[in-house]
mmCIF file of N, CA and C in Angstrom:
data_model
loop_
_atom_site.group_PDB
_atom_site.id
_atom_site.type_symbol
_atom_site.label_atom_id
_atom_site.label_comp_id
_atom_site.label_asym_id
_atom_site.label_seq_id
_atom_site.Cartn_x
_atom_site.Cartn_y
_atom_site.Cartn_z
ATOM 1 N N UNK A 1 0.842 -1.178 0.000
ATOM 2 C CA UNK A 1 0.000 0.000 0.000
ATOM 3 C C UNK A 1 0.888 1.242 0.000
ATOM 4 N N UNK A 2 0.521 2.211 -0.795
ATOM 5 C CA UNK A 2 1.305 3.435 -0.921
ATOM 6 C C UNK A 2 1.143 4.314 0.315
ATOM 7 N N UNK A 3 2.182 5.073 0.611
ATOM 8 C CA UNK A 3 2.136 6.004 1.733
ATOM 9 C C UNK A 3 1.241 7.168 1.349
ATOM 10 N N UNK A 4 0.397 7.582 2.268
ATOM 11 C CA UNK A 4 -0.524 8.677 1.990
ATOM 12 C C UNK A 4 -0.360 9.819 2.975
ATOM 13 N N UNK A 5 -0.774 10.975 2.513
ATOM 14 C CA UNK A 5 -0.859 12.168 3.340
ATOM 15 C C UNK A 5 -2.336 12.519 3.458
ATOM 16 N N UNK A 6 -2.667 13.275 4.501
ATOM 17 C CA UNK A 6 -4.066 13.578 4.774
ATOM 18 C C UNK A 6 -4.217 15.041 5.169
ATOM 19 N N UNK A 7 -5.263 15.655 4.683
ATOM 20 C CA UNK A 7 -5.639 16.992 5.125
ATOM 21 C C UNK A 7 -6.695 16.768 6.197
ATOM 22 N N UNK A 8 -6.389 17.198 7.417
ATOM 23 C CA UNK A 8 -7.319 16.939 8.521
ATOM 24 C C UNK A 8 -7.254 18.032 9.573
ATOM 25 N N UNK A 9 -8.297 18.080 10.352
ATOM 26 C CA UNK A 9 -8.348 18.978 11.502
ATOM 27 C C UNK A 9 -8.364 18.113 12.752
ATOM 28 N N UNK A 10 -7.581 18.490 13.720
ATOM 29 C CA UNK A 10 -7.557 17.728 14.969
ATOM 30 C C UNK A 10 -8.750 18.075 15.857
ATOM 31 N N UNK A 11 -9.254 19.303 15.748
ATOM 32 C CA UNK A 11 -10.350 19.747 16.620
ATOM 33 C C UNK A 11 -11.683 19.080 16.277
ATOM 34 N N UNK A 12 -11.963 18.936 15.009
ATOM 35 C CA UNK A 12 -13.184 18.268 14.559
ATOM 36 C C UNK A 12 -13.037 17.885 13.090
ATOM 37 N N UNK A 13 -13.776 16.852 12.698
ATOM 38 C CA UNK A 13 -13.668 16.340 11.335
ATOM 39 C C UNK A 13 -14.154 17.356 10.307
ATOM 40 N N UNK A 14 -13.587 17.250 9.130
ATOM 41 C CA UNK A 14 -14.061 18.033 7.995
ATOM 42 C C UNK A 14 -15.390 17.450 7.530
ATOM 43 N N UNK A 15 -16.220 18.284 6.939
ATOM 44 C CA UNK A 15 -17.468 17.793 6.358
ATOM 45 C C UNK A 15 -17.332 17.770 4.841
ATOM 46 N N UNK A 16 -18.149 16.957 4.207
ATOM 47 C CA UNK A 16 -18.117 16.884 2.748
ATOM 48 C C UNK A 16 -18.497 18.239 2.146
ATOM 49 N N UNK A 17 -19.407 18.957 2.773
ATOM 50 C CA UNK A 17 -19.812 20.275 2.263
ATOM 51 C C UNK A 17 -18.651 21.264 2.321
ATOM 52 N N UNK A 18 -17.893 21.262 3.419
ATOM 53 C CA UNK A 18 -16.714 22.138 3.533
ATOM 54 C C UNK A 18 -15.705 21.799 2.442
ATOM 55 N N UNK A 19 -15.476 20.520 2.251
ATOM 56 C CA UNK A 19 -14.519 20.047 1.254
ATOM 57 C C UNK A 19 -14.935 20.507 -0.136
ATOM 58 N N UNK A 20 -16.176 20.274 -0.499
ATOM 59 C CA UNK A 20 -16.645 20.642 -1.828
ATOM 60 C C UNK A 20 -16.561 22.149 -2.046
ATOM 61 N N UNK A 21 -16.904 22.933 -1.040
ATOM 62 C CA UNK A 21 -16.814 24.393 -1.144
ATOM 63 C C UNK A 21 -15.374 24.842 -1.356
ATOM 64 N N UNK A 22 -14.442 24.266 -0.610
ATOM 65 C CA UNK A 22 -13.025 24.631 -0.748
ATOM 66 C C UNK A 22 -12.511 24.295 -2.144
ATOM 67 N N UNK A 23 -12.883 23.141 -2.668
ATOM 68 C CA UNK A 23 -12.428 22.726 -4.002
ATOM 69 C C UNK A 23 -12.980 23.661 -5.068
ATOM 70 N N UNK A 24 -14.247 23.979 -4.977
ATOM 71 C CA UNK A 24 -14.892 24.836 -5.978
ATOM 72 C C UNK A 24 -14.228 26.210 -6.046
ATOM 73 N N UNK A 25 -13.723 26.700 -4.932
ATOM 74 C CA UNK A 25 -13.140 28.041 -4.867
ATOM 75 C C UNK A 25 -11.674 28.102 -5.278
ATOM 76 N N UNK A 26 -11.057 26.974 -5.557
ATOM 77 C CA UNK A 26 -9.623 26.946 -5.842
ATOM 78 C C UNK A 26 -9.351 26.658 -7.314
ATOM 79 N N UNK A 27 -8.553 27.502 -7.955
ATOM 80 C CA UNK A 27 -8.142 27.254 -9.339
ATOM 81 C C UNK A 27 -7.222 26.043 -9.394
ATOM 82 N N UNK A 28 -7.344 25.251 -10.454
ATOM 83 C CA UNK A 28 -6.467 24.102 -10.654
ATOM 84 C C UNK A 28 -6.903 22.841 -9.939
ATOM 85 N N UNK A 29 -8.062 22.909 -9.279
ATOM 86 C CA UNK A 29 -8.643 21.741 -8.609
ATOM 87 C C UNK A 29 -10.129 21.735 -8.934
ATOM 88 N N UNK A 30 -10.679 20.552 -9.178
ATOM 89 C CA UNK A 30 -12.113 20.454 -9.439
ATOM 90 C C UNK A 30 -12.655 19.147 -8.871
ATOM 91 N N UNK A 31 -13.934 19.152 -8.585
ATOM 92 C CA UNK A 31 -14.591 17.928 -8.159
ATOM 93 C C UNK A 31 -14.704 17.006 -9.364
ATOM 94 N N UNK A 32 -14.397 15.746 -9.166
ATOM 95 C CA UNK A 32 -14.469 14.770 -10.254
ATOM 96 C C UNK A 32 -15.927 14.381 -10.454
ATOM 97 N N UNK A 33 -16.393 14.495 -11.683
ATOM 98 C CA UNK A 33 -17.770 14.108 -11.950
ATOM 99 C C UNK A 33 -17.874 13.032 -13.018
ATOM 100 N N UNK A 34 -16.746 12.582 -13.503
ATOM 101 C CA UNK A 34 -16.727 11.504 -14.484
ATOM 102 C C UNK A 34 -16.152 10.254 -13.839
ATOM 103 N N UNK A 35 -16.518 9.108 -14.372
ATOM 104 C CA UNK A 35 -15.939 7.868 -13.885
ATOM 105 C C UNK A 35 -14.460 7.818 -14.240
ATOM 106 N N UNK A 36 -13.680 7.154 -13.408
ATOM 107 C CA UNK A 36 -12.254 6.955 -13.684
ATOM 108 C C UNK A 36 -12.095 5.678 -14.493
ATOM 109 N N UNK A 37 -11.146 5.680 -15.408
ATOM 110 C CA UNK A 37 -10.893 4.464 -16.176
ATOM 111 C C UNK A 37 -9.407 4.334 -16.459
ATOM 112 N N UNK A 38 -8.999 3.104 -16.647
ATOM 113 C CA UNK A 38 -7.606 2.795 -16.968
ATOM 114 C C UNK A 38 -7.603 1.587 -17.891
ATOM 115 N N UNK A 39 -6.528 1.453 -18.660
ATOM 116 C CA UNK A 39 -6.397 0.335 -19.585
ATOM 117 C C UNK A 39 -5.427 -0.675 -18.998
ATOM 118 N N UNK A 40 -5.846 -1.927 -18.942
ATOM 119 C CA UNK A 40 -4.971 -3.009 -18.503
ATOM 120 C C UNK A 40 -3.926 -3.206 -19.599
ATOM 121 N N UNK A 41 -2.633 -2.966 -19.312
ATOM 122 C CA UNK A 41 -1.610 -3.055 -20.357
ATOM 123 C C UNK A 41 -1.424 -4.466 -20.910
ATOM 124 N N UNK A 42 -1.779 -5.470 -20.156
ATOM 125 C CA UNK A 42 -1.615 -6.856 -20.613
ATOM 126 C C UNK A 42 -2.725 -7.287 -21.554
ATOM 127 N N UNK A 43 -3.961 -6.862 -21.245
ATOM 128 C CA UNK A 43 -5.103 -7.343 -22.023
ATOM 129 C C UNK A 43 -5.745 -6.278 -22.898
ATOM 130 N N UNK A 44 -5.455 -5.006 -22.621
ATOM 131 C CA UNK A 44 -6.093 -3.927 -23.353
ATOM 132 C C UNK A 44 -7.496 -3.613 -22.857
ATOM 133 N N UNK A 45 -7.948 -4.340 -21.838
ATOM 134 C CA UNK A 45 -9.281 -4.133 -21.289
ATOM 135 C C UNK A 45 -9.355 -2.779 -20.575
ATOM 136 N N UNK A 46 -10.442 -2.056 -20.816
ATOM 137 C CA UNK A 46 -10.677 -0.791 -20.130
ATOM 138 C C UNK A 46 -11.457 -1.089 -18.852
ATOM 139 N N UNK A 47 -10.904 -0.657 -17.737
ATOM 140 C CA UNK A 47 -11.532 -0.877 -16.436
ATOM 141 C C UNK A 47 -12.027 0.476 -15.933
ATOM 142 N N UNK A 48 -13.307 0.557 -15.605
ATOM 143 C CA UNK A 48 -13.901 1.812 -15.141
ATOM 144 C C UNK A 48 -14.414 1.668 -13.719
ATOM 145 N N UNK A 49 -14.291 2.769 -12.974
ATOM 146 C CA UNK A 49 -14.814 2.825 -11.610
ATOM 147 C C UNK A 49 -15.576 4.135 -11.456
ATOM 148 N N UNK A 50 -16.732 4.057 -10.826
ATOM 149 C CA UNK A 50 -17.522 5.261 -10.589
ATOM 150 C C UNK A 50 -16.847 6.114 -9.521
ATOM 151 N N UNK A 51 -16.769 7.410 -9.763
ATOM 152 C CA UNK A 51 -16.235 8.327 -8.752
ATOM 153 C C UNK A 51 -17.273 8.523 -7.660
ATOM 154 N N UNK A 52 -16.807 8.595 -6.434
ATOM 155 C CA UNK A 52 -17.678 8.860 -5.291
ATOM 156 C C UNK A 52 -17.680 10.358 -5.011
ATOM 157 N N UNK A 53 -18.658 10.787 -4.235
ATOM 158 C CA UNK A 53 -18.644 12.176 -3.778
ATOM 159 C C UNK A 53 -17.354 12.415 -3.018
ATOM 160 N N UNK A 54 -16.755 13.563 -3.222
ATOM 161 C CA UNK A 54 -15.556 13.895 -2.466
ATOM 162 C C UNK A 54 -14.255 13.620 -3.181
ATOM 163 N N UNK A 55 -14.318 13.117 -4.406
ATOM 164 C CA UNK A 55 -13.104 12.906 -5.191
ATOM 165 C C UNK A 55 -12.810 14.195 -5.952
ATOM 166 N N UNK A 56 -11.543 14.612 -5.931
ATOM 167 C CA UNK A 56 -11.159 15.837 -6.638
ATOM 168 C C UNK A 56 -9.950 15.570 -7.520
ATOM 169 N N UNK A 57 -9.890 16.313 -8.596
ATOM 170 C CA UNK A 57 -8.798 16.203 -9.561
ATOM 171 C C UNK A 57 -7.969 17.480 -9.540
ATOM 172 N N UNK A 58 -6.699 17.344 -9.939
ATOM 173 C CA UNK A 58 -5.830 18.510 -10.078
ATOM 174 C C UNK A 58 -5.455 18.669 -11.544
ATOM 175 N N UNK A 59 -5.184 19.901 -11.928
ATOM 176 C CA UNK A 59 -4.760 20.207 -13.287
ATOM 177 C C UNK A 59 -3.245 20.081 -13.357
ATOM 178 N N UNK A 60 -2.773 19.196 -14.223
ATOM 179 C CA UNK A 60 -1.337 18.992 -14.399
ATOM 180 C C UNK A 60 -0.774 20.008 -15.385
ATOM 181 N N UNK A 61 0.539 20.150 -15.396
ATOM 182 C CA UNK A 61 1.192 21.085 -16.325
ATOM 183 C C UNK A 61 0.894 20.742 -17.774
ATOM 184 N N UNK A 62 0.601 19.464 -18.059
ATOM 185 C CA UNK A 62 0.295 19.015 -19.416
ATOM 186 C C UNK A 62 -1.091 19.460 -19.875
ATOM 187 N N UNK A 63 -1.891 19.998 -18.945
ATOM 188 C CA UNK A 63 -3.251 20.401 -19.270
ATOM 189 C C UNK A 63 -4.275 19.312 -19.002
ATOM 190 N N UNK A 64 -3.816 18.151 -18.559
ATOM 191 C CA UNK A 64 -4.717 17.047 -18.239
ATOM 192 C C UNK A 64 -5.142 17.116 -16.774
ATOM 193 N N UNK A 65 -6.325 16.597 -16.499
ATOM 194 C CA UNK A 65 -6.820 16.491 -15.130
ATOM 195 C C UNK A 65 -6.513 15.097 -14.611
ATOM 196 N N UNK A 66 -6.059 15.009 -13.362
ATOM 197 C CA UNK A 66 -5.717 13.720 -12.754
ATOM 198 C C UNK A 66 -6.360 13.612 -11.376
ATOM 199 N N UNK A 67 -6.946 12.460 -11.092
ATOM 200 C CA UNK A 67 -7.521 12.221 -9.771
ATOM 201 C C UNK A 67 -6.423 12.316 -8.729
ATOM 202 N N UNK A 68 -6.687 13.033 -7.649
ATOM 203 C CA UNK A 68 -5.661 13.244 -6.632
ATOM 204 C C UNK A 68 -6.191 13.075 -5.215
ATOM 205 N N UNK A 69 -7.289 13.730 -4.884
ATOM 206 C CA UNK A 69 -7.778 13.785 -3.509
ATOM 207 C C UNK A 69 -9.043 12.952 -3.323
ATOM 208 N N UNK A 70 -9.143 12.325 -2.150
ATOM 209 C CA UNK A 70 -10.306 11.496 -1.809
ATOM 210 C C UNK A 70 -10.789 11.866 -0.410
ATOM 211 N N UNK A 71 -12.040 12.270 -0.296
ATOM 212 C CA UNK A 71 -12.632 12.571 1.007
ATOM 213 C C UNK A 71 -13.171 11.273 1.596
ATOM 214 N N UNK A 72 -12.655 10.908 2.773
ATOM 215 C CA UNK A 72 -13.099 9.689 3.453
ATOM 216 C C UNK A 72 -13.106 9.941 4.959
ATOM 217 N N UNK A 73 -14.221 9.697 5.587
ATOM 218 C CA UNK A 73 -14.343 9.760 7.051
ATOM 219 C C UNK A 73 -13.763 11.041 7.666
ATOM 220 N N UNK A 74 -14.140 12.176 7.147
ATOM 221 C CA UNK A 74 -13.762 13.443 7.751
ATOM 222 C C UNK A 74 -12.367 13.950 7.451
ATOM 223 N N UNK A 75 -11.677 13.310 6.516
ATOM 224 C CA UNK A 75 -10.355 13.798 6.107
ATOM 225 C C UNK A 75 -10.179 13.589 4.611
ATOM 226 N N UNK A 76 -9.209 14.289 4.049
ATOM 227 C CA UNK A 76 -8.904 14.176 2.630
ATOM 228 C C UNK A 76 -7.560 13.484 2.507
ATOM 229 N N UNK A 77 -7.507 12.420 1.717
ATOM 230 C CA UNK A 77 -6.266 11.662 1.554
ATOM 231 C C UNK A 77 -5.734 11.810 0.138
ATOM 232 N N UNK A 78 -4.404 11.759 0.020
ATOM 233 C CA UNK A 78 -3.751 11.796 -1.284
ATOM 234 C C UNK A 78 -2.398 11.104 -1.177
ATOM 235 N N UNK A 79 -1.898 10.616 -2.301
ATOM 236 C CA UNK A 79 -0.647 9.864 -2.318
ATOM 237 C C UNK A 79 0.571 10.747 -2.121
ATOM 238 N N UNK A 80 1.528 10.209 -1.402
ATOM 239 C CA UNK A 80 2.822 10.874 -1.233
ATOM 240 C C UNK A 80 3.710 10.403 -2.385
ATOM 241 N N UNK A 81 3.647 11.108 -3.495
ATOM 242 C CA UNK A 81 4.429 10.747 -4.675
ATOM 243 C C UNK A 81 5.894 11.136 -4.490
ATOM 244 N N UNK A 82 6.725 10.741 -5.429
ATOM 245 C CA UNK A 82 8.159 11.040 -5.352
ATOM 246 C C UNK A 82 8.440 12.542 -5.367
ATOM 247 N N UNK A 83 7.534 13.331 -5.962
ATOM 248 C CA UNK A 83 7.767 14.777 -6.083
ATOM 249 C C UNK A 83 6.899 15.611 -5.135
ATOM 250 N N UNK A 84 6.168 14.972 -4.245
ATOM 251 C CA UNK A 84 5.213 15.700 -3.408
ATOM 252 C C UNK A 84 5.872 16.744 -2.514
ATOM 253 N N UNK A 85 7.117 16.556 -2.136
ATOM 254 C CA UNK A 85 7.779 17.530 -1.254
ATOM 255 C C UNK A 85 8.271 18.769 -2.002
ATOM 256 N N UNK A 86 8.231 18.736 -3.331
ATOM 257 C CA UNK A 86 8.662 19.881 -4.132
ATOM 258 C C UNK A 86 7.555 20.935 -4.166
ATOM 259 N N UNK A 87 7.903 22.168 -3.874
ATOM 260 C CA UNK A 87 6.916 23.252 -3.836
ATOM 261 C C UNK A 87 6.248 23.494 -5.188
ATOM 262 N N UNK A 88 6.835 22.989 -6.283
ATOM 263 C CA UNK A 88 6.264 23.166 -7.615
ATOM 264 C C UNK A 88 5.314 22.033 -8.009
ATOM 265 N N UNK A 89 5.223 20.992 -7.200
ATOM 266 C CA UNK A 89 4.355 19.852 -7.496
ATOM 267 C C UNK A 89 2.890 20.295 -7.416
ATOM 268 N N UNK A 90 2.073 20.017 -8.448
ATOM 269 C CA UNK A 90 0.673 20.464 -8.436
ATOM 270 C C UNK A 90 -0.124 19.956 -7.227
ATOM 271 N N UNK A 91 0.107 18.726 -6.806
ATOM 272 C CA UNK A 91 -0.604 18.191 -5.634
ATOM 273 C C UNK A 91 -0.149 18.899 -4.360
ATOM 274 N N UNK A 92 1.142 19.195 -4.262
ATOM 275 C CA UNK A 92 1.695 19.926 -3.113
ATOM 276 C C UNK A 92 1.030 21.301 -3.009
ATOM 277 N N UNK A 93 0.981 22.008 -4.125
ATOM 278 C CA UNK A 93 0.393 23.350 -4.160
ATOM 279 C C UNK A 93 -1.081 23.296 -3.756
ATOM 280 N N UNK A 94 -1.821 22.380 -4.386
ATOM 281 C CA UNK A 94 -3.251 22.270 -4.098
ATOM 282 C C UNK A 94 -3.498 21.867 -2.650
ATOM 283 N N UNK A 95 -2.741 20.903 -2.139
ATOM 284 C CA UNK A 95 -2.923 20.444 -0.757
ATOM 285 C C UNK A 95 -2.658 21.575 0.231
ATOM 286 N N UNK A 96 -1.606 22.340 -0.009
ATOM 287 C CA UNK A 96 -1.280 23.454 0.889
ATOM 288 C C UNK A 96 -2.399 24.489 0.896
ATOM 289 N N UNK A 97 -2.908 24.827 -0.281
ATOM 290 C CA UNK A 97 -3.988 25.816 -0.367
ATOM 291 C C UNK A 97 -5.281 25.296 0.246
ATOM 292 N N UNK A 98 -5.585 24.027 0.004
ATOM 293 C CA UNK A 98 -6.802 23.444 0.565
ATOM 294 C C UNK A 98 -6.724 23.356 2.088
ATOM 295 N N UNK A 99 -5.573 22.945 2.604
ATOM 296 C CA UNK A 99 -5.406 22.859 4.061
ATOM 297 C C UNK A 99 -5.597 24.231 4.702
ATOM 298 N N UNK A 100 -5.028 25.257 4.087
ATOM 299 C CA UNK A 100 -5.183 26.619 4.603
ATOM 300 C C UNK A 100 -6.650 27.046 4.571
ATOM 301 N N UNK A 101 -7.309 26.809 3.445
ATOM 302 C CA UNK A 101 -8.713 27.205 3.297
ATOM 303 C C UNK A 101 -9.619 26.497 4.305
ATOM 304 N N UNK A 102 -9.258 25.276 4.671
ATOM 305 C CA UNK A 102 -10.080 24.476 5.579
ATOM 306 C C UNK A 102 -9.676 24.607 7.046
ATOM 307 N N UNK A 103 -8.643 25.407 7.319
ATOM 308 C CA UNK A 103 -8.155 25.515 8.692
ATOM 309 C C UNK A 103 -7.648 24.179 9.194
ATOM 310 N N UNK A 104 -6.983 23.454 8.304
ATOM 311 C CA UNK A 104 -6.531 22.093 8.597
ATOM 312 C C UNK A 104 -5.021 22.004 8.443
ATOM 313 N N UNK A 105 -4.498 20.814 8.671
ATOM 314 C CA UNK A 105 -3.067 20.577 8.483
ATOM 315 C C UNK A 105 -2.859 19.317 7.661
ATOM 316 N N UNK A 106 -1.652 19.180 7.130
ATOM 317 C CA UNK A 106 -1.293 18.004 6.349
ATOM 318 C C UNK A 106 -0.530 17.061 7.263
ATOM 319 N N UNK A 107 -1.015 15.824 7.344
ATOM 320 C CA UNK A 107 -0.473 14.833 8.271
ATOM 321 C C UNK A 107 -0.190 13.545 7.505
ATOM 322 N N UNK A 108 0.960 12.921 7.778
ATOM 323 C CA UNK A 108 1.311 11.659 7.143
ATOM 324 C C UNK A 108 0.690 10.472 7.851
ATOM 325 N N UNK A 109 0.771 9.305 7.226
ATOM 326 C CA UNK A 109 0.240 8.072 7.801
ATOM 327 C C UNK A 109 0.811 7.771 9.187
ATOM 328 N N UNK A 110 2.030 8.234 9.440
ATOM 329 C CA UNK A 110 2.682 7.953 10.723
ATOM 330 C C UNK A 110 2.505 9.090 11.733
ATOM 331 N N UNK A 111 1.661 10.074 11.404
ATOM 332 C CA UNK A 111 1.347 11.146 12.337
ATOM 333 C C UNK A 111 2.202 12.394 12.227
ATOM 334 N N UNK A 112 3.203 12.389 11.353
ATOM 335 C CA UNK A 112 4.044 13.577 11.192
ATOM 336 C C UNK A 112 3.258 14.662 10.456
ATOM 337 N N UNK A 113 3.545 15.921 10.770
ATOM 338 C CA UNK A 113 2.859 17.034 10.121
ATOM 339 C C UNK A 113 3.797 17.731 9.143
ATOM 340 N N UNK A 114 3.206 18.316 8.124
ATOM 341 C CA UNK A 114 3.948 19.022 7.081
ATOM 342 C C UNK A 114 3.489 20.472 7.065
ATOM 343 N N UNK A 115 4.426 21.390 7.094
ATOM 344 C CA UNK A 115 4.123 22.816 7.083
ATOM 345 C C UNK A 115 4.447 23.370 5.701
ATOM 346 N N UNK A 116 3.543 23.149 4.771
ATOM 347 C CA UNK A 116 3.732 23.624 3.408
ATOM 348 C C UNK A 116 3.108 25.002 3.286
ATOM 349 N N UNK A 117 3.917 25.980 2.990
ATOM 350 C CA UNK A 117 3.447 27.356 2.852
ATOM 351 C C UNK A 117 2.815 27.562 1.482
ATOM 352 N N UNK A 118 1.767 28.335 1.471
ATOM 353 C CA UNK A 118 1.099 28.675 0.219
ATOM 354 C C UNK A 118 1.835 29.845 -0.393
ATOM 355 N N UNK A 119 2.270 29.678 -1.650
ATOM 356 C CA UNK A 119 3.040 30.724 -2.300
ATOM 357 C C UNK A 119 2.228 31.719 -3.039
#
């Protein structure tokens, strides 16, 4: 299982309404409203999964949208990719802005906190 980071508040859980409002107000992030799909490289089969409420995508430098954030049980989770610590990483930028907007912090699976400043 991949290591994940989470946007969360220690005082009280985030609500889906707060999450959706924060996403709508931020450029470069949008709520996912289409099903996700991927192609099995071995068989060529297209595998589709319905997006749930609370899934958000980020806009990549290539102009493509990519699923990034998942709202689950009062927190938002996202993968700690190889470039996530870089201030130029689109997920890093979006997570920092979303955490600020929600009055939350970014916390790793092991409980460590990240102080990513919004530029």
